[in-house]
Short mmCIF file of C-alpha atoms and ligand atoms in Angstrom, two decimals:
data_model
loop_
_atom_site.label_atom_id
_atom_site.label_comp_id
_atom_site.label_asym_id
_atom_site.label_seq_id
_atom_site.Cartn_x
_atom_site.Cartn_y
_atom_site.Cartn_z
CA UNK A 950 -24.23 -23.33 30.89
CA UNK A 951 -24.78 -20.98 28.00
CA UNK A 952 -22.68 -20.80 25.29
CA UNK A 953 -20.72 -17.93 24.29
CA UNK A 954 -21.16 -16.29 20.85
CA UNK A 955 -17.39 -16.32 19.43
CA UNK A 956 -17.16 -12.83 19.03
CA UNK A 957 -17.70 -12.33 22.65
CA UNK A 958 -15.25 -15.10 23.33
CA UNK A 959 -12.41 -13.80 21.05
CA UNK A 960 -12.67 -10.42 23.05
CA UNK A 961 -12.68 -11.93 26.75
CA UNK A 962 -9.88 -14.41 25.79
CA UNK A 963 -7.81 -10.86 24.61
CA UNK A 964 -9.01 -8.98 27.45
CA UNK A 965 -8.03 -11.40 30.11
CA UNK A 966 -4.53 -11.57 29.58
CA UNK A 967 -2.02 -9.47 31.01
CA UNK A 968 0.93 -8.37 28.49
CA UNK A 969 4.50 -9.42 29.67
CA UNK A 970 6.49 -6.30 31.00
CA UNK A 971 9.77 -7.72 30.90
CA UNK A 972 12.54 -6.62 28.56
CA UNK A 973 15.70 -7.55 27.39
CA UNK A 974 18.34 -6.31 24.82
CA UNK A 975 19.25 -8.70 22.16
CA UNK A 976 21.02 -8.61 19.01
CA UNK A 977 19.19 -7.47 15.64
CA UNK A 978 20.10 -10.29 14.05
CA UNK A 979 18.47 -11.99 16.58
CA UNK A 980 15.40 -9.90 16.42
CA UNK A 981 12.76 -11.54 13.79
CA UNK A 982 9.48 -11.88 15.21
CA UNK A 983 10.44 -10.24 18.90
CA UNK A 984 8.18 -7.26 20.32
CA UNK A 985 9.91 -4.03 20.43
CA UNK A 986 9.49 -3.11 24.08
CA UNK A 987 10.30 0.89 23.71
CA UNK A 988 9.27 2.78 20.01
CA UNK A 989 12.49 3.84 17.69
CA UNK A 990 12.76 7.11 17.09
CA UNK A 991 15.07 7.67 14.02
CA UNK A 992 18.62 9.72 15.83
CA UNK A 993 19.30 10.37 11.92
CA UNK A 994 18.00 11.03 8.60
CA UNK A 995 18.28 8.13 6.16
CA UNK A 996 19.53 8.69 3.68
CA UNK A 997 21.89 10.88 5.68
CA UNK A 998 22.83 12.63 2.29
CA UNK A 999 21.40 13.56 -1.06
CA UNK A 1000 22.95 10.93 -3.21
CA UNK A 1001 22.09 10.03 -6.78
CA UNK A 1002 20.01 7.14 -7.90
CA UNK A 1003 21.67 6.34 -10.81
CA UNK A 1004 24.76 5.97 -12.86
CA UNK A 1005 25.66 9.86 -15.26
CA UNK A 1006 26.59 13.32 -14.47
CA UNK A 1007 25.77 15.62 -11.33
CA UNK A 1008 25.58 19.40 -13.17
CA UNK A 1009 24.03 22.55 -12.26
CA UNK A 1010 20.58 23.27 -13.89
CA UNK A 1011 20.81 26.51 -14.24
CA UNK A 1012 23.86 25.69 -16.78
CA UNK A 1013 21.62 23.63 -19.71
CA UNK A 1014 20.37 24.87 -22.70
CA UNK A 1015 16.84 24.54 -22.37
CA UNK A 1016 16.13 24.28 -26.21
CA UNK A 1017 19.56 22.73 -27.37
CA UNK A 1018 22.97 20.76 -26.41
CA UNK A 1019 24.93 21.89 -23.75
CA UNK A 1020 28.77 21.24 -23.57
CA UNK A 1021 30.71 20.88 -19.78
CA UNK A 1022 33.95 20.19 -18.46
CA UNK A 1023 33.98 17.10 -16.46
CA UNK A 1024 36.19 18.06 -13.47
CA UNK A 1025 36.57 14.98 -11.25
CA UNK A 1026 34.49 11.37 -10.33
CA UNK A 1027 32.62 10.65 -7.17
CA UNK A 1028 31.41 7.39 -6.34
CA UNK A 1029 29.61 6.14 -3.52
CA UNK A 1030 31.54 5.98 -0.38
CA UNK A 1031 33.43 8.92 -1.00
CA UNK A 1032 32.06 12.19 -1.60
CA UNK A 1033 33.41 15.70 -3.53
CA UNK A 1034 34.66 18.74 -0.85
CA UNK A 1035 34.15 21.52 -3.73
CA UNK A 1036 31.21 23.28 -5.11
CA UNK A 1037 30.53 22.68 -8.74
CA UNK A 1038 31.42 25.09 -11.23
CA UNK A 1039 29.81 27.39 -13.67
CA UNK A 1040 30.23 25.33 -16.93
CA UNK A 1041 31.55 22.01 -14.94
CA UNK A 1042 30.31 18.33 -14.53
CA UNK A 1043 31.21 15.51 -12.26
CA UNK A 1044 31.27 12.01 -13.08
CA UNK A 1045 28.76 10.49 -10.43
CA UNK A 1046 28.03 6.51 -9.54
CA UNK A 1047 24.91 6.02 -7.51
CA UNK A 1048 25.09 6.22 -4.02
CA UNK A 1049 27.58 8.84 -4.58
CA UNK A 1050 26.55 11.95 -2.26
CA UNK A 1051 25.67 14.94 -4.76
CA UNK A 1052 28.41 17.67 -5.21
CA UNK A 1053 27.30 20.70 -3.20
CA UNK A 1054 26.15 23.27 -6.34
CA UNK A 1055 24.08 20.49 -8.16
CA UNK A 1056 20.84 19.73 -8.87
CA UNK A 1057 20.48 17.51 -11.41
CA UNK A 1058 21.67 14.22 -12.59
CA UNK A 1059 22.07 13.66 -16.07
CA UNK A 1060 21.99 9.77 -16.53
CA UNK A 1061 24.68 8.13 -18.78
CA UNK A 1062 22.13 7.15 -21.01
CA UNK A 1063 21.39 10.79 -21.81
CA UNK A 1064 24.84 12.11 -22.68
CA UNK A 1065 27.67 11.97 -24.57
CA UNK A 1066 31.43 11.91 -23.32
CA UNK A 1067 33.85 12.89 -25.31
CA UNK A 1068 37.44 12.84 -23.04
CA UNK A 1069 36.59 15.95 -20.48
CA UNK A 1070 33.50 17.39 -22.37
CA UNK A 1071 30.33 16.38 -21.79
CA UNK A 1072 27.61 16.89 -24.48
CA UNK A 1073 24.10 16.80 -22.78
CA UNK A 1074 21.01 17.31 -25.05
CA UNK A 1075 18.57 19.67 -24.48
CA UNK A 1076 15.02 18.07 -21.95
CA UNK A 1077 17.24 17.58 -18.75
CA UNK A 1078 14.81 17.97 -15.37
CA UNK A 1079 15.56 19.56 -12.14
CA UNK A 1080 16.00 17.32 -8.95
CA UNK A 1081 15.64 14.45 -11.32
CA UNK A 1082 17.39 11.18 -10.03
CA UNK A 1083 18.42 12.79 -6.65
CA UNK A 1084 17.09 10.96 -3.49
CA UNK A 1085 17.22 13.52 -0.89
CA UNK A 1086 18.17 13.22 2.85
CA UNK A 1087 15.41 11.44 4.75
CA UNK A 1088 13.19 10.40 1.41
CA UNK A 1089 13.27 7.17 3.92
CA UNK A 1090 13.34 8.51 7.16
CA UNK A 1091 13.34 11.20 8.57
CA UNK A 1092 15.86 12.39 11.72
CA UNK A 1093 13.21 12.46 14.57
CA UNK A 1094 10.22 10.38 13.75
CA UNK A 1095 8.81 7.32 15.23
CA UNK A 1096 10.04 4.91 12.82
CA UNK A 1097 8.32 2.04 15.02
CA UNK A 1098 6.17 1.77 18.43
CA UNK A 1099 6.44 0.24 21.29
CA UNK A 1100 4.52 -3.28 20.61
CA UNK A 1101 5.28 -3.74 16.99
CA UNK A 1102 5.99 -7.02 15.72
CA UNK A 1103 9.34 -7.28 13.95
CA UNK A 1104 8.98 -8.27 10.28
CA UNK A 1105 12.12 -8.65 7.75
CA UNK A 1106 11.94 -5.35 6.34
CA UNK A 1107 11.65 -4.16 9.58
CA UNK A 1108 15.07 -5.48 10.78
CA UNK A 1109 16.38 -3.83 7.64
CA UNK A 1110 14.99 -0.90 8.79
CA UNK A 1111 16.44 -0.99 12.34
CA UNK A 1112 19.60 -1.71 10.66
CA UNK A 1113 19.36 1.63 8.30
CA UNK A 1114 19.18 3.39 11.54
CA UNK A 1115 22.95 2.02 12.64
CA UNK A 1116 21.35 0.13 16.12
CA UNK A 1117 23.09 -3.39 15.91
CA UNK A 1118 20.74 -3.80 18.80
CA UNK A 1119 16.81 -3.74 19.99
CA UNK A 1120 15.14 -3.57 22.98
CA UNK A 1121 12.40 -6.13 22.84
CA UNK A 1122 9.72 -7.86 25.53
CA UNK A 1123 10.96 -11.08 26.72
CA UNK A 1124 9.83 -14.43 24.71
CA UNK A 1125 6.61 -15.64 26.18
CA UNK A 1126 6.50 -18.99 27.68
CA UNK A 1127 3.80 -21.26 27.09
CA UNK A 1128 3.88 -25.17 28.47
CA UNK A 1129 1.84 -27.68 26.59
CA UNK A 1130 0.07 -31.21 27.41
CA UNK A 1131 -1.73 -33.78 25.54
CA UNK A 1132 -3.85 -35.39 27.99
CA UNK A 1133 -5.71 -39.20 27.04
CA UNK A 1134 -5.19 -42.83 27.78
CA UNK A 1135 -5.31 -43.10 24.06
CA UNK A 1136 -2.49 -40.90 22.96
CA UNK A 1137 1.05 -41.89 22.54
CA UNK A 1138 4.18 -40.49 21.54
CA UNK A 1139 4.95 -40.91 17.45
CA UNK A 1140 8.21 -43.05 17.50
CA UNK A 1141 6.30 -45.25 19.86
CA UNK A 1142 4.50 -48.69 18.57
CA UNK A 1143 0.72 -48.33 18.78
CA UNK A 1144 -0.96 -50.52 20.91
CA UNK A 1145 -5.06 -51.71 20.19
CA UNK A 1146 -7.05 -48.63 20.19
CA UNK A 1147 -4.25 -46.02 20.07
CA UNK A 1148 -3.50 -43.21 18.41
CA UNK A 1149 -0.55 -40.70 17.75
CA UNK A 1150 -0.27 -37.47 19.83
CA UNK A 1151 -0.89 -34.97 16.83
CA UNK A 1152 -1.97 -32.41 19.15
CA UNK A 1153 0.55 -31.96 21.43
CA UNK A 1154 3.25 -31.45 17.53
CA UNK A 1155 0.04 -28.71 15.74
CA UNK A 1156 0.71 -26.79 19.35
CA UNK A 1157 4.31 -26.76 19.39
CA UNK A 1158 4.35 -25.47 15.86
CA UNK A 1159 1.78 -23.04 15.71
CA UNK A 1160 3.72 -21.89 19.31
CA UNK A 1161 7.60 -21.95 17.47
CA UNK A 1162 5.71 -20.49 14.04
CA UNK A 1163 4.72 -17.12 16.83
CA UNK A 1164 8.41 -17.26 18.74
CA UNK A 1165 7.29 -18.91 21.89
CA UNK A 1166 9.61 -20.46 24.09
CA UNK A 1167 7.62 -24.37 24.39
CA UNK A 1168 7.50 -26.33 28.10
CA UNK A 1169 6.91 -29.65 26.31
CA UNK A 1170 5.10 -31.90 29.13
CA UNK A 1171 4.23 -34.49 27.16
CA UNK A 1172 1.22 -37.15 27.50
CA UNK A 1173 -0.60 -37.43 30.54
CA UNK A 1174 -2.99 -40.11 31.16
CA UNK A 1175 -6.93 -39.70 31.78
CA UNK A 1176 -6.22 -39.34 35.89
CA UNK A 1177 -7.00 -36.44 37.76
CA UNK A 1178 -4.18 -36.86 39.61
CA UNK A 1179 -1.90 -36.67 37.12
CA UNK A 1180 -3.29 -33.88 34.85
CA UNK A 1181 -3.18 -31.87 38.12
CA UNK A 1182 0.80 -32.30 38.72
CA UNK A 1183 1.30 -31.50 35.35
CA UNK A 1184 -1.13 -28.52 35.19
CA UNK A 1185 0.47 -27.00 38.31
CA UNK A 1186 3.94 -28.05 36.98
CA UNK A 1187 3.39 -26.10 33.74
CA UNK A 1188 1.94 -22.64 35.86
CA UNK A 1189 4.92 -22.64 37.89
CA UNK A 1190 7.37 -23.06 34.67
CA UNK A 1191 5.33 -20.74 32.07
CA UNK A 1192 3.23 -18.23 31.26
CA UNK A 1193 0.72 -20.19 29.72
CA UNK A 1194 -0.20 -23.61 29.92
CA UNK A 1195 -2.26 -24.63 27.36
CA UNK A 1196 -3.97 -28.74 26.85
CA UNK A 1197 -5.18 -30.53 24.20
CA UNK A 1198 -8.62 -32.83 25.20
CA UNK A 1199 -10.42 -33.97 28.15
CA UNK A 1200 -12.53 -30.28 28.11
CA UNK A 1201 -16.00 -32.03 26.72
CA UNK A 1202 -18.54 -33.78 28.90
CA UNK A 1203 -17.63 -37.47 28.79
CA UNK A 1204 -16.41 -39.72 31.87
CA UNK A 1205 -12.74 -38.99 30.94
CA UNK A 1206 -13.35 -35.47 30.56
CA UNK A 1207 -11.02 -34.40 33.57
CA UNK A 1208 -9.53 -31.02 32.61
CA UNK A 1209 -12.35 -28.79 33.38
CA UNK A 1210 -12.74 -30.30 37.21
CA UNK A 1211 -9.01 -30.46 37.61
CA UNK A 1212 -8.89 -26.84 36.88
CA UNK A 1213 -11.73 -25.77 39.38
CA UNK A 1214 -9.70 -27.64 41.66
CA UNK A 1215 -6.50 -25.82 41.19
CA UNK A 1216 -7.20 -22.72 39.28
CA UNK A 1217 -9.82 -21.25 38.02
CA UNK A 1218 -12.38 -21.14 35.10
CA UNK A 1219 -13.90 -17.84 32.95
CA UNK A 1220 -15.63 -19.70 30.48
CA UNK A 1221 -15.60 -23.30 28.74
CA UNK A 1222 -18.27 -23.51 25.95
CA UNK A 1223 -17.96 -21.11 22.63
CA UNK A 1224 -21.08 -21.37 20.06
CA UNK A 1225 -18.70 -22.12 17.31
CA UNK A 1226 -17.70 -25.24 14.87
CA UNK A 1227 -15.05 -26.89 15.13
CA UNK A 1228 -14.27 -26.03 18.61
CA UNK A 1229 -17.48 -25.96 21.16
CA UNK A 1230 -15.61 -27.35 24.36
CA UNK A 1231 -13.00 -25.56 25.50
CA UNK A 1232 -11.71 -23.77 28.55
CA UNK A 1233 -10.33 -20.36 29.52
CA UNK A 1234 -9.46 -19.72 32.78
CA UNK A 1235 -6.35 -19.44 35.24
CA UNK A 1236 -3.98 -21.80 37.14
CA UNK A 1237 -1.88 -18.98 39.76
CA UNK A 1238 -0.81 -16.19 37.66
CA UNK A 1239 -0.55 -18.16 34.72
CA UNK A 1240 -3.46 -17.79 31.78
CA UNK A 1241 -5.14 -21.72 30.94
CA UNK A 1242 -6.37 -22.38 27.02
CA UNK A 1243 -8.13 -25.94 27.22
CA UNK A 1244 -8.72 -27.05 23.67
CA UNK A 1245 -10.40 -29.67 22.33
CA UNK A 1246 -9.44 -33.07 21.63
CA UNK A 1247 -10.10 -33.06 17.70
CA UNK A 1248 -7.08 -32.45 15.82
CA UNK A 1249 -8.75 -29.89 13.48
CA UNK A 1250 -10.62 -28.53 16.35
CA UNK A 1251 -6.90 -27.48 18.11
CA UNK A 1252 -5.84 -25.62 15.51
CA UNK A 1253 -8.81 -23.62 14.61
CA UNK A 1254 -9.78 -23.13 18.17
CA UNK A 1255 -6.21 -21.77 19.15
CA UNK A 1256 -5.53 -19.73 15.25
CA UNK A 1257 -9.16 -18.05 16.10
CA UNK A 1258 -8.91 -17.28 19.94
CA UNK A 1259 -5.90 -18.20 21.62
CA UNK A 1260 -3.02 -16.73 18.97
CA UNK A 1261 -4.75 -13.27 19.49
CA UNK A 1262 -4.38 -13.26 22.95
CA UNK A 1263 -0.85 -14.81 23.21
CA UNK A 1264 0.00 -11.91 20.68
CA UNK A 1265 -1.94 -9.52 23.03
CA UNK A 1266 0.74 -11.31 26.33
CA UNK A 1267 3.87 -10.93 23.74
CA UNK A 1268 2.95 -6.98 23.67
CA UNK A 1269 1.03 -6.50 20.56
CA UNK A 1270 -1.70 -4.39 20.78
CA UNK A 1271 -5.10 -6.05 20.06
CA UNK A 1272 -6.02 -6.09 16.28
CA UNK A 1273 -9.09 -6.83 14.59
CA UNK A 1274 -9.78 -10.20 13.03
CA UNK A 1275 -8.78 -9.83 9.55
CA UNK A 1276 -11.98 -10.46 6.99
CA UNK A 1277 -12.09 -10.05 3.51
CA UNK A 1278 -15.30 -11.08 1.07
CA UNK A 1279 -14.57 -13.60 -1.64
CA UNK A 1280 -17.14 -15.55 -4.02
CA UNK A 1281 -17.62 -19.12 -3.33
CA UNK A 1282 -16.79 -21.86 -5.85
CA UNK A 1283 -18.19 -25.49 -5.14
CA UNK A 1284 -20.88 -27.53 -4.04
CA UNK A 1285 -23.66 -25.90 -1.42
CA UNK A 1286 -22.86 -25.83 1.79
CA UNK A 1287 -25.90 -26.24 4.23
CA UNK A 1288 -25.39 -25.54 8.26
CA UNK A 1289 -28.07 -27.18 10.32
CA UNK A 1290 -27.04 -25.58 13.46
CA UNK A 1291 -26.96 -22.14 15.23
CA UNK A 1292 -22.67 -21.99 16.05
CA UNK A 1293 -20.83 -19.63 14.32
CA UNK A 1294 -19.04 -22.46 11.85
CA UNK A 1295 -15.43 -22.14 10.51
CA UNK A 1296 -14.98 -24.17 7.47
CA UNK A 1297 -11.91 -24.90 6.05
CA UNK A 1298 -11.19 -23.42 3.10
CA UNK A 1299 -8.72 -22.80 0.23
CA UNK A 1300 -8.44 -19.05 -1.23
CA UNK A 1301 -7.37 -19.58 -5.23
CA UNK A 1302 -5.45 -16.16 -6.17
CA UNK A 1303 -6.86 -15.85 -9.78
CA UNK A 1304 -6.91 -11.94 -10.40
CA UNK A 1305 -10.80 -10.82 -10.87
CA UNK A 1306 -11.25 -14.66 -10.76
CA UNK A 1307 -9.82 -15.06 -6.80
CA UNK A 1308 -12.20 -17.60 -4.98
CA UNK A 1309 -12.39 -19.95 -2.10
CA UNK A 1310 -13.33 -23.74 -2.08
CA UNK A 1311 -13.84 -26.07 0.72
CA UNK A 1312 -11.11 -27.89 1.52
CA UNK A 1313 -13.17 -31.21 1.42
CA UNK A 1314 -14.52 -32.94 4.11
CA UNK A 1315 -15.17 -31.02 7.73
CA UNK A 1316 -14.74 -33.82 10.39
CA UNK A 1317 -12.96 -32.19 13.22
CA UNK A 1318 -11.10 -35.11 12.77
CA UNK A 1319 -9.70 -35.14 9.41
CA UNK A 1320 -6.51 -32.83 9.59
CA UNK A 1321 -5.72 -32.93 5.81
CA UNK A 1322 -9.01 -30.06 5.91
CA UNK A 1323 -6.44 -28.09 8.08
CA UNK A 1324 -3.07 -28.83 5.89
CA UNK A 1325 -5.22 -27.84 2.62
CA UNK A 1326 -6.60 -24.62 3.87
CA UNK A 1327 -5.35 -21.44 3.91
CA UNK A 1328 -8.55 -19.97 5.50
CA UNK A 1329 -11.46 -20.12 7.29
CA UNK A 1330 -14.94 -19.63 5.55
CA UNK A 1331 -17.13 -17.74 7.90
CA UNK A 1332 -20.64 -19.05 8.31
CA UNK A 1333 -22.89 -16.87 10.84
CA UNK A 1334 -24.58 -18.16 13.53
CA UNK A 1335 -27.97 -18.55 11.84
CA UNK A 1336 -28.70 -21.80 9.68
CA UNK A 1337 -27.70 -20.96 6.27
CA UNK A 1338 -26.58 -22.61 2.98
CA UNK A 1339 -23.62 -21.29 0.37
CA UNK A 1340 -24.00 -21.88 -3.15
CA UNK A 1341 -21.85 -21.55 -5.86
CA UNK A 1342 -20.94 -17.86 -6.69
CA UNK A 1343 -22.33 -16.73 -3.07
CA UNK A 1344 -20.25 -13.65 -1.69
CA UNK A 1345 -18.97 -15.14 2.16
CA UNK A 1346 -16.56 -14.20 4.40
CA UNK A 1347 -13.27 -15.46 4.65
CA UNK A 1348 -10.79 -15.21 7.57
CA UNK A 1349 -7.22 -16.05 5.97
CA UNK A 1350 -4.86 -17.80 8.43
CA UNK A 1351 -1.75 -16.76 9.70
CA UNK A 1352 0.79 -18.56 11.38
P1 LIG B 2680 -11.42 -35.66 23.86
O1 LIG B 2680 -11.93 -34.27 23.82
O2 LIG B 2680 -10.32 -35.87 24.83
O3 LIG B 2680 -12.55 -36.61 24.07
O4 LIG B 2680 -10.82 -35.98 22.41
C1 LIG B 2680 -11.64 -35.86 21.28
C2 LIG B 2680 -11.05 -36.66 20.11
O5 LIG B 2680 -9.77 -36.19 19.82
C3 LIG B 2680 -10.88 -38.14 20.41
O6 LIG B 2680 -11.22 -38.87 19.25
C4 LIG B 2680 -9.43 -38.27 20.75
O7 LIG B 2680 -8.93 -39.56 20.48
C5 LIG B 2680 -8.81 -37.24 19.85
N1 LIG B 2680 -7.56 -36.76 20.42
C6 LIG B 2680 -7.41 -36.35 21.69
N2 LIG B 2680 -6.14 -35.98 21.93
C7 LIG B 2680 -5.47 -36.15 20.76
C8 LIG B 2680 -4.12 -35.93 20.38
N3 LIG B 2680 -3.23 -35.45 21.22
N4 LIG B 2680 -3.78 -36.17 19.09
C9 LIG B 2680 -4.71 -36.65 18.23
N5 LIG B 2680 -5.99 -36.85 18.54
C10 LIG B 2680 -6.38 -36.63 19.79
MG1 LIG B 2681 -9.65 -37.45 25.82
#
């Protein structure tokens, strides 16, 4: 079988999926990292009133010397949380504390800094500005807009946001559920004692994380052995209990490579080889209405394969709209790198933020094995398809990772 470019396998694995339509109403304190299900549309202005933005004076403009000092009668205090029912004045000032809604007949705030009180009279020098210090209704929001769409991703500010707006509440798309399996006769559970030729289920712990890390509600299935009846009990077992099932190893081409032809037994397969390093095997396909990511068995190999392809279409199934791989170009620093081969390779990398001196490194060695190259990196360096060598100082591409 040919193998895909990764481009074209990044686009199939987002177009395949089918975005959860269900909805509930939660709590916004509950709301970090949910999908909005409907857009907010602001029922208010916020600020709801022109308030000042600092401590001084609210006066009338039209009042000031322009060229000298100008003396006023303070005539009462407003601070925020209360607010003044008469209109300022000829000749009068008001005490004002920021947040404080402006006295109707104002428009300026003289800061504290600026003036002079002497019991009621207020000395203000001449160089006052109009509007100065006054944040007007709506400067934040205003009544009537689309403060966020339907499909947007919840961030902290956001919640803040929401909260400006008075909703203690949001309408959001359910949680996605996504089951997960570490399949091999070698693979046991840490806590366990190892026995000759075993090894510690790392796999099965990257997946969970990366899965809590995005707000997924886990189906932990555990370890299943190298048996096609087995894998196929717990395969079905995680399509009838999740969205997603998603396995770590047994997708290459070795005798114990049972995932693929347990899945063309029970479900069904779109594609299982990507022309991309780490990552070649892997399988996309379907098990009844739930979507199937097979992933390798290398520990480095998990991650990259699901941060690159699967997290964009899991986003895609929590209600996000596709985006576009995020790229940037950054100089290389470090020994050459030369790539023998003709998949699109993902090197672990480390970004240093140095101002005009910002640069990315190899994390060290690139055995799909070696997960410290995954803990050290906080990107992928992009090397096309075509053999090719980096040197030192070489502009590349860099893909920084999110989790
Ligand atoms: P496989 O694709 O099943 O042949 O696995 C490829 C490599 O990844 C082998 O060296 C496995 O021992 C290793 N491996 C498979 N599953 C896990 C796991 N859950 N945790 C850590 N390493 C694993
Ligand atoms: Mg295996």
């Amino acid at each position: 079988m040919e193998l895909m470019p990764f481009t074209q396998a990044r686009e199939r694995a987002i177009a395949r999926v089918v975005p959860i339509c269900e909805v509930e109403t939660i709590a916004l304190t509950a709301a970090l990292g949910r999908v909005l299900a409907t857009s907010i549309i602001a029922p208010e202005n916020v600020p709801n009133h022109d308030n000042t933005a600092m401590d001084g004076y609210a006066v009338r403009f039209q009042d000031l010397e322009k060229t000298s000092e100008t003396t006023l009668r303070i005539v009462g205090v407003v601070q925020a949380g209360s607010r003044m029912d008469e209109t300022l004045g000829a000749g009068e000032a008001v005490r004002i504390l920021t947040g404080a809604p402006i006295p109707d007949g104002c428009d300026c705030i003289v800061i504290q800094e600026n003036a002079t009180r002497d019991g009621d009279l207020l000395h203000v020098p001449a160089g006052e500005v109009q509007n100065r210090w006054i944040r007007r209704a709506g400067l934040d929001i205003t009544k009537g807009c689309e403060v966020f769409a339907k499909g947007h991703l919840l961030t902290p500010p956001d919640i803040g946001m929401i909260a400006s707006l008075g909703h203690a509440q949001v309408q959001v798309v359910r949680r996605l559920r996504v089951a997960v399996v570490s399949t091999g006769n070698e693979v046991t559970a840490p806590g366990a004692a190892l026995e000759a030729g075993q090894i510690y289920d790392s796999n099965r712990h990257s997946m969970m994380a990366v899965l809590h890390a995005l707000g997924v509600d886990v189906v932990d299935l555990g370890i299943i052995r190298d048996d096609k009846t087995s894998i196929a009990t717990a395969l079905q077992k995680g399509a009838d209990s999740a969205d997603v099932v998603l396995t770590s190893g047994g997708v290459s081409e070795g005798d114990y490579d049972l995932v693929k032809d347990v899945i063309n037994d029970i479900g069904t397969i779109d594609f299982w080889k990507v022309r991309m390093k780490p990552g070649k095997p892997q399988a996309h396909g379907t098990i009844g209405k739930a979507m199937f990511f097979g992933l390798p068995g290398n520990p480095v190999s998990v991650l990259a394969t699901f941060l690159l392809l699967v997290r964009p279409a899991l986003l895609v199934m929590m209600g996000c709209k596709p985006a576009p791989q995020k790229r940037m170009t950054l100089p290389y620093k470090g020994a050459p790198i030369t790539k023998g081969h003709d998949r699109m390779e993902f090197a672990r990398g480390t970004i240093t933020f140095a101002g005009a001196d910002t640069h990315v490194a190899s994390t060290g060695s690139q055995n799909s094995g070696v997960l410290t190259s995954m803990a050290k990196a906080n990107s992928f360096i992009v090397l096309d398809e075509a053999p090719c060598e980096i040197r030192d100082g070489d502009l590349v591409t860099v893909i920084p990772i999110e989790y």
